[in-house]
Short mmCIF file of C-alpha atoms in Angstrom, two decimals:
data_model
loop_
_atom_site.label_atom_id
_atom_site.label_comp_id
_atom_site.label_asym_id
_atom_site.label_seq_id
_atom_site.Cartn_x
_atom_site.Cartn_y
_atom_site.Cartn_z
CA MET F 89 0.00 0.00 0.00
CA LEU F 90 1.23 3.48 -0.86
CA ASP F 91 0.87 6.12 1.85
CA SER F 92 -1.14 9.08 0.54
CA ARG F 93 1.05 11.51 2.54
CA HIS F 94 4.11 10.19 0.76
CA ILE F 95 2.38 10.45 -2.62
CA ARG F 96 1.48 14.09 -1.86
CA THR F 97 5.12 14.85 -1.03
CA PHE F 98 6.29 13.02 -4.17
CA HIS F 99 3.83 15.02 -6.30
CA GLU F 100 5.12 18.28 -4.82
CA VAL F 101 8.73 17.30 -5.56
CA VAL F 102 7.81 16.54 -9.17
CA SER F 103 5.72 19.72 -9.53
CA SER F 104 8.24 22.08 -7.92
CA GLY F 105 11.32 20.45 -9.46
CA SER F 106 13.40 19.83 -6.34
CA PHE F 107 13.36 18.46 -2.82
CA THR F 108 14.23 21.91 -1.47
CA ALA F 109 11.33 23.65 -3.24
CA ALA F 110 8.93 20.88 -2.16
CA ALA F 111 10.04 21.24 1.47
CA ARG F 112 9.45 24.99 1.29
CA ALA F 113 5.98 24.55 -0.25
CA LEU F 114 4.91 21.89 2.25
CA GLY F 115 6.45 23.53 5.31
CA TYR F 116 8.78 20.57 5.91
CA THR F 117 12.53 20.36 6.32
CA GLN F 118 14.46 18.95 3.38
CA PRO F 119 15.55 15.86 5.37
CA ALA F 120 11.87 15.17 6.14
CA VAL F 121 11.03 15.28 2.41
CA THR F 122 13.97 12.95 1.66
CA GLN F 123 12.77 10.52 4.34
CA GLN F 124 9.22 10.47 2.91
CA ILE F 125 10.50 9.81 -0.62
CA ARG F 126 12.70 6.97 0.65
CA ALA F 127 9.72 5.53 2.52
CA LEU F 128 7.63 5.75 -0.68
CA GLU F 129 10.36 3.94 -2.63
CA ARG F 130 10.34 1.17 -0.01
CA GLU F 131 6.55 0.91 -0.34
CA ALA F 132 6.78 0.83 -4.14
CA GLY F 133 9.72 -1.59 -4.14
CA VAL F 134 11.54 0.41 -6.84
CA PRO F 135 13.59 3.64 -6.96
CA LEU F 136 11.62 6.68 -8.11
CA PHE F 137 14.49 9.13 -8.57
CA ALA F 138 18.00 8.77 -9.98
CA ARG F 139 20.83 11.30 -9.71
CA ASP F 140 21.85 12.99 -12.95
CA GLY F 141 24.95 14.99 -12.06
CA ARG F 142 23.78 17.48 -9.45
CA ARG F 143 20.13 17.02 -10.39
CA MET F 144 17.58 14.35 -9.51
CA LYS F 145 15.49 12.92 -12.34
CA LEU F 146 12.58 10.50 -12.36
CA THR F 147 13.19 6.85 -13.08
CA GLU F 148 10.79 4.93 -15.32
CA ALA F 149 8.88 3.89 -12.20
CA GLY F 150 8.87 7.51 -11.05
CA GLU F 151 7.44 8.63 -14.39
CA THR F 152 4.68 6.03 -14.03
CA LEU F 153 3.78 7.16 -10.51
CA ALA F 154 3.91 10.82 -11.55
CA ARG F 155 1.24 10.15 -14.19
CA HIS F 156 -1.06 8.67 -11.54
CA ALA F 157 -0.25 10.89 -8.55
CA GLU F 158 -2.40 13.85 -9.57
CA VAL F 159 -5.40 11.59 -10.24
CA ILE F 160 -4.90 9.77 -6.93
CA LEU F 161 -4.69 13.00 -4.98
CA GLY F 162 -7.67 14.43 -6.89
CA ASN F 163 -9.77 11.38 -6.04
CA LEU F 164 -8.74 11.58 -2.39
CA GLY F 165 -9.66 15.26 -2.33
CA ALA F 166 -13.06 14.56 -3.89
CA ALA F 167 -13.68 11.74 -1.41
CA ALA F 168 -12.86 14.03 1.51
CA GLN F 169 -15.17 16.73 0.10
CA GLN F 170 -18.01 14.23 -0.33
CA LEU F 171 -17.61 12.97 3.24
CA GLN F 172 -17.79 16.55 4.49
CA ALA F 173 -20.85 17.07 2.28
CA LEU F 174 -22.51 14.05 3.88
CA ALA F 175 -21.94 15.51 7.33
CA ARG F 176 -23.39 18.88 6.25
CA LEU F 177 -26.43 17.22 4.70
CA ARG F 178 -27.13 15.27 7.88
CA ALA F 179 -27.04 18.62 9.69
CA GLY F 180 -29.62 20.04 7.26
CA ARG F 181 -27.26 22.21 5.18
CA VAL F 182 -27.50 21.85 1.40
CA ARG F 183 -25.28 23.47 -1.25
CA VAL F 184 -27.10 24.02 -4.55
CA CYS F 185 -25.27 25.01 -7.72
CA ALA F 186 -27.44 26.25 -10.59
CA PHE F 187 -27.17 28.14 -13.87
CA PRO F 188 -28.19 31.85 -13.92
CA SER F 189 -31.73 31.62 -15.33
CA ALA F 190 -32.60 28.85 -12.84
CA ASN F 191 -31.17 30.93 -9.99
CA ALA F 192 -33.48 33.75 -11.05
CA THR F 193 -36.65 31.63 -11.35
CA LEU F 194 -36.79 28.05 -10.05
CA ILE F 195 -34.55 28.63 -7.03
CA PRO F 196 -36.51 31.56 -5.50
CA GLU F 197 -39.81 29.66 -5.88
CA ALA F 198 -38.36 26.50 -4.35
CA MET F 199 -36.62 28.33 -1.51
CA ALA F 200 -39.77 30.26 -0.54
CA ARG F 201 -41.66 26.99 -0.10
CA LEU F 202 -38.70 25.39 1.67
CA ILE F 203 -38.52 28.18 4.25
CA ALA F 204 -42.24 27.89 4.90
CA ASP F 205 -42.34 24.08 5.17
CA HIS F 206 -38.83 23.20 6.41
CA PRO F 207 -37.30 26.20 8.20
CA ASP F 208 -34.60 23.99 9.73
CA VAL F 209 -33.00 23.31 6.32
CA ARG F 210 -30.40 25.84 5.22
CA VAL F 211 -29.35 26.31 1.59
CA GLU F 212 -26.13 27.78 0.21
CA LEU F 213 -26.46 28.90 -3.41
CA GLN F 214 -23.71 28.76 -6.03
CA GLU F 215 -23.82 29.69 -9.70
CA ALA F 216 -22.23 27.91 -12.67
CA GLU F 217 -23.18 27.01 -16.21
CA PRO F 218 -23.16 23.36 -17.23
CA PRO F 219 -21.11 21.25 -17.32
CA GLU F 220 -19.26 23.09 -14.53
CA SER F 221 -22.20 22.71 -12.13
CA VAL F 222 -22.14 18.90 -12.43
CA ASN F 223 -18.33 18.89 -12.22
CA ARG F 224 -18.66 20.66 -8.87
CA LEU F 225 -21.04 17.93 -7.71
CA LEU F 226 -18.52 15.23 -8.69
CA ALA F 227 -15.75 17.13 -6.88
CA GLY F 228 -17.83 17.35 -3.70
CA GLU F 229 -18.14 21.14 -3.96
CA CYS F 230 -21.96 21.13 -4.02
CA ASP F 231 -24.75 18.72 -3.07
CA ILE F 232 -27.33 19.35 -5.82
CA ALA F 233 -26.42 20.60 -9.29
CA LEU F 234 -28.95 22.09 -11.71
CA SER F 235 -28.06 21.68 -15.36
CA PHE F 236 -29.70 21.62 -18.78
CA SER F 237 -29.23 19.75 -22.03
CA TYR F 238 -30.46 20.13 -25.59
CA PRO F 239 -31.81 17.41 -27.89
CA GLY F 240 -28.96 15.34 -29.25
CA ILE F 241 -26.41 16.90 -26.88
CA ARG F 242 -26.18 14.77 -23.75
CA THR F 243 -23.32 14.21 -21.32
CA GLU F 244 -22.56 10.73 -20.00
CA LEU F 245 -22.70 10.64 -16.21
CA PRO F 246 -21.00 8.31 -13.71
CA PRO F 247 -23.29 5.60 -12.30
CA ASP F 248 -23.23 7.20 -8.84
CA VAL F 249 -24.98 10.35 -10.14
CA VAL F 250 -28.80 10.44 -10.37
CA GLU F 251 -30.68 12.78 -12.72
CA VAL F 252 -33.99 14.23 -11.46
CA PRO F 253 -35.92 15.85 -14.38
CA LEU F 254 -37.52 19.18 -13.41
CA MET F 255 -39.01 20.72 -16.56
CA GLU F 256 -38.75 21.32 -20.29
CA ASP F 257 -37.91 24.89 -21.27
CA LEU F 258 -39.02 26.20 -24.69
CA LEU F 259 -36.57 28.40 -26.59
CA THR F 260 -37.68 31.90 -27.59
CA VAL F 261 -36.22 34.72 -29.64
CA LEU F 262 -35.59 38.10 -28.00
CA LEU F 263 -36.44 41.05 -30.26
CA PRO F 264 -36.50 44.84 -29.87
CA VAL F 265 -40.15 45.87 -29.45
CA GLY F 266 -40.08 47.77 -32.74
CA HIS F 267 -38.87 44.81 -34.77
CA PRO F 268 -41.23 43.99 -37.70
CA LEU F 269 -41.61 40.38 -36.49
CA ALA F 270 -42.38 41.39 -32.87
CA ARG F 271 -46.09 41.64 -33.77
CA ARG F 272 -46.25 37.88 -34.34
CA HIS F 273 -46.96 35.21 -31.75
CA ALA F 274 -44.16 33.02 -33.13
CA VAL F 275 -41.17 33.64 -35.39
CA ARG F 276 -39.54 31.21 -37.79
CA LEU F 277 -35.79 31.04 -37.30
CA ALA F 278 -35.15 30.85 -41.05
CA GLU F 279 -36.69 34.33 -41.43
CA LEU F 280 -33.87 35.73 -39.30
CA SER F 281 -30.98 34.30 -41.31
CA GLN F 282 -29.65 37.81 -42.13
CA ALA F 283 -29.85 39.12 -38.57
CA ARG F 284 -26.96 39.88 -36.24
CA TRP F 285 -26.96 37.74 -33.08
CA VAL F 286 -25.93 37.83 -29.43
CA ALA F 287 -25.00 34.29 -28.32
CA GLY F 288 -25.08 32.81 -24.83
CA CYS F 289 -22.99 30.32 -22.83
CA PRO F 290 -20.91 27.69 -24.70
CA ARG F 291 -23.60 24.98 -24.44
CA CYS F 292 -26.36 27.37 -25.60
CA ARG F 293 -24.16 28.70 -28.39
CA ALA F 294 -23.41 25.16 -29.63
CA ASN F 295 -27.14 24.40 -29.74
CA PHE F 296 -27.87 27.71 -31.49
CA LEU F 297 -25.31 26.96 -34.21
CA HIS F 298 -26.83 23.49 -34.58
CA ILE F 299 -30.43 24.66 -35.04
CA CYS F 300 -29.33 27.41 -37.46
CA ALA F 301 -27.45 24.82 -39.52
CA ASP F 302 -30.65 22.75 -39.64
CA GLN F 303 -32.38 25.81 -41.12
CA GLY F 304 -29.65 26.20 -43.75
CA PHE F 305 -27.68 29.21 -42.54
CA GLU F 306 -24.73 30.21 -40.38
CA PRO F 307 -25.62 33.01 -37.94
CA ASP F 308 -23.66 36.25 -37.76
CA ILE F 309 -22.71 36.24 -34.06
CA VAL F 310 -21.40 39.68 -33.15
CA PHE F 311 -21.35 39.33 -29.35
CA THR F 312 -21.22 36.49 -26.81
CA THR F 313 -22.18 36.64 -23.13
CA ASP F 314 -23.54 34.27 -20.50
CA ASP F 315 -25.06 37.22 -18.59
CA ASN F 316 -28.82 37.26 -19.25
CA LEU F 317 -29.23 40.89 -18.21
CA ALA F 318 -26.39 41.95 -20.49
CA MET F 319 -27.99 39.98 -23.31
CA GLN F 320 -31.26 41.86 -22.85
CA SER F 321 -29.43 45.20 -22.86
CA LEU F 322 -27.61 44.28 -26.07
CA VAL F 323 -30.89 43.35 -27.77
CA ALA F 324 -32.51 46.56 -26.52
CA ALA F 325 -29.60 48.59 -27.87
CA GLY F 326 -29.96 47.00 -31.31
CA VAL F 327 -26.65 45.12 -31.22
CA GLY F 328 -28.35 41.89 -32.25
CA LEU F 329 -31.16 39.43 -31.62
CA ALA F 330 -30.84 36.53 -29.18
CA VAL F 331 -32.25 33.06 -28.66
CA ALA F 332 -33.04 32.51 -24.99
CA PRO F 333 -34.95 29.96 -22.92
CA SER F 334 -38.45 30.81 -21.70
CA LEU F 335 -37.17 31.02 -18.12
CA VAL F 336 -35.43 34.24 -19.13
CA LEU F 337 -38.79 35.78 -20.05
CA SER F 338 -39.70 35.65 -16.34
CA PHE F 339 -37.21 38.39 -15.58
CA LEU F 340 -37.15 40.52 -18.72
CA CYS F 341 -35.99 43.89 -17.40
CA HIS F 342 -36.13 46.00 -20.55
CA ARG F 343 -39.38 47.48 -21.78
CA LYS F 344 -37.70 47.70 -25.19
CA VAL F 345 -37.28 43.90 -25.43
CA THR F 346 -39.94 41.28 -26.11
CA GLY F 347 -39.82 37.50 -26.42
CA ARG F 348 -41.56 35.40 -29.05
CA ALA F 349 -41.86 31.65 -29.51
CA LEU F 350 -39.30 30.24 -31.91
CA GLU F 351 -40.23 27.90 -34.75
CA PRO F 352 -39.39 25.11 -35.16
CA HIS F 353 -39.90 24.47 -31.44
CA VAL F 354 -36.78 23.49 -29.50
CA ARG F 355 -36.87 22.60 -25.81
CA ARG F 356 -34.03 22.09 -23.38
CA GLN F 357 -34.31 19.60 -20.53
CA VAL F 358 -33.70 21.11 -17.08
CA SER F 359 -32.70 18.61 -14.40
CA ALA F 360 -31.23 18.36 -10.93
CA PHE F 361 -28.31 16.02 -10.31
CA VAL F 362 -27.36 14.44 -7.00
CA LEU F 363 -25.09 11.66 -5.78
CA ARG F 364 -27.05 8.42 -5.39
CA GLU F 365 -25.89 7.94 -1.78
CA HIS F 366 -27.20 11.41 -0.84
CA LEU F 367 -30.63 10.91 -2.41
CA PRO F 368 -32.32 9.36 0.70
CA LEU F 369 -31.05 12.02 3.12
CA PRO F 370 -33.94 14.19 4.42
CA ALA F 371 -32.31 17.55 3.60
CA THR F 372 -31.58 16.46 0.03
CA ALA F 373 -35.04 14.97 -0.41
CA VAL F 374 -36.95 18.09 0.70
CA VAL F 375 -34.87 20.44 -1.49
CA LEU F 376 -35.37 18.17 -4.51
CA ALA F 377 -39.10 17.99 -3.79
CA GLN F 378 -39.38 21.79 -3.80
CA LEU F 379 -37.34 22.03 -7.02
CA ARG F 380 -39.65 19.50 -8.69
CA THR F 381 -42.69 21.51 -7.57
CA ALA F 382 -41.18 24.73 -8.93
CA GLY F 383 -40.38 23.01 -12.22
CA ALA F 384 -43.84 21.47 -12.52
CA SER F 385 -45.43 24.91 -12.19
CA ARG F 386 -43.58 25.92 -15.33
CA VAL F 387 -44.36 22.91 -17.55
CA GLY F 388 -45.21 24.19 -20.99
CA CYS F 389 -42.81 27.15 -20.85
#
């Protein structure tokens, strides 16, 4: 068995380039670092470093361990984070990471009901676009991650992650109120092939390019932002049009911007993700229940 403390010291020696630098970074003496590396070599049964003049270089075995050390330490870090998360959840503290339009709509609705029905549960809110939100879940940095996916663009998940569908969110087009097509109930995307566009986050932009290609054109994207309020301001100022999910229509802040249904219809799937082992915990269960209720109230968006 390899001691994780020794692996951490070995990784620091490799990263910093010397025993002296590793000792300084770790707060050890140089002899202590040397002793840990020798202990690791005894555990491994092979030398990990060889002297090259006045320098130390990795042996073949050292190169092999160096390739695995970062992954090993990363997994240990994630395991420690998840254990801490379990303790927080048992104490009724839940960390939720969601994308901006969910934070502005689903989260406030769910939290209002949660406070009324379960005042002992405390929620810490984070913000990240997918796939970063789910990556935080896997790293133990949050307990529930809200994410979305578009048709044909799905991410494979580890078996220990459970997806809880919340709602389907219809895409709309944001137009200045004086736009000729703003008088319609719905707008065909192909009619906007000559327009300038403001694109959203990387996942939304990829979907936008895909649906435009299906309609036979490549959009002229003149600005990109994952800030929904900035996107509205850019549309209002006439910089370009934008495709946005219906959730964004709930907090349109500009009187000079209007949203219209987009044809052909495209919906994104909004879901919550949680580790399977955390699913039965009461704090997790009540937060998920309130998120499902908030999502159900918006079915058909």
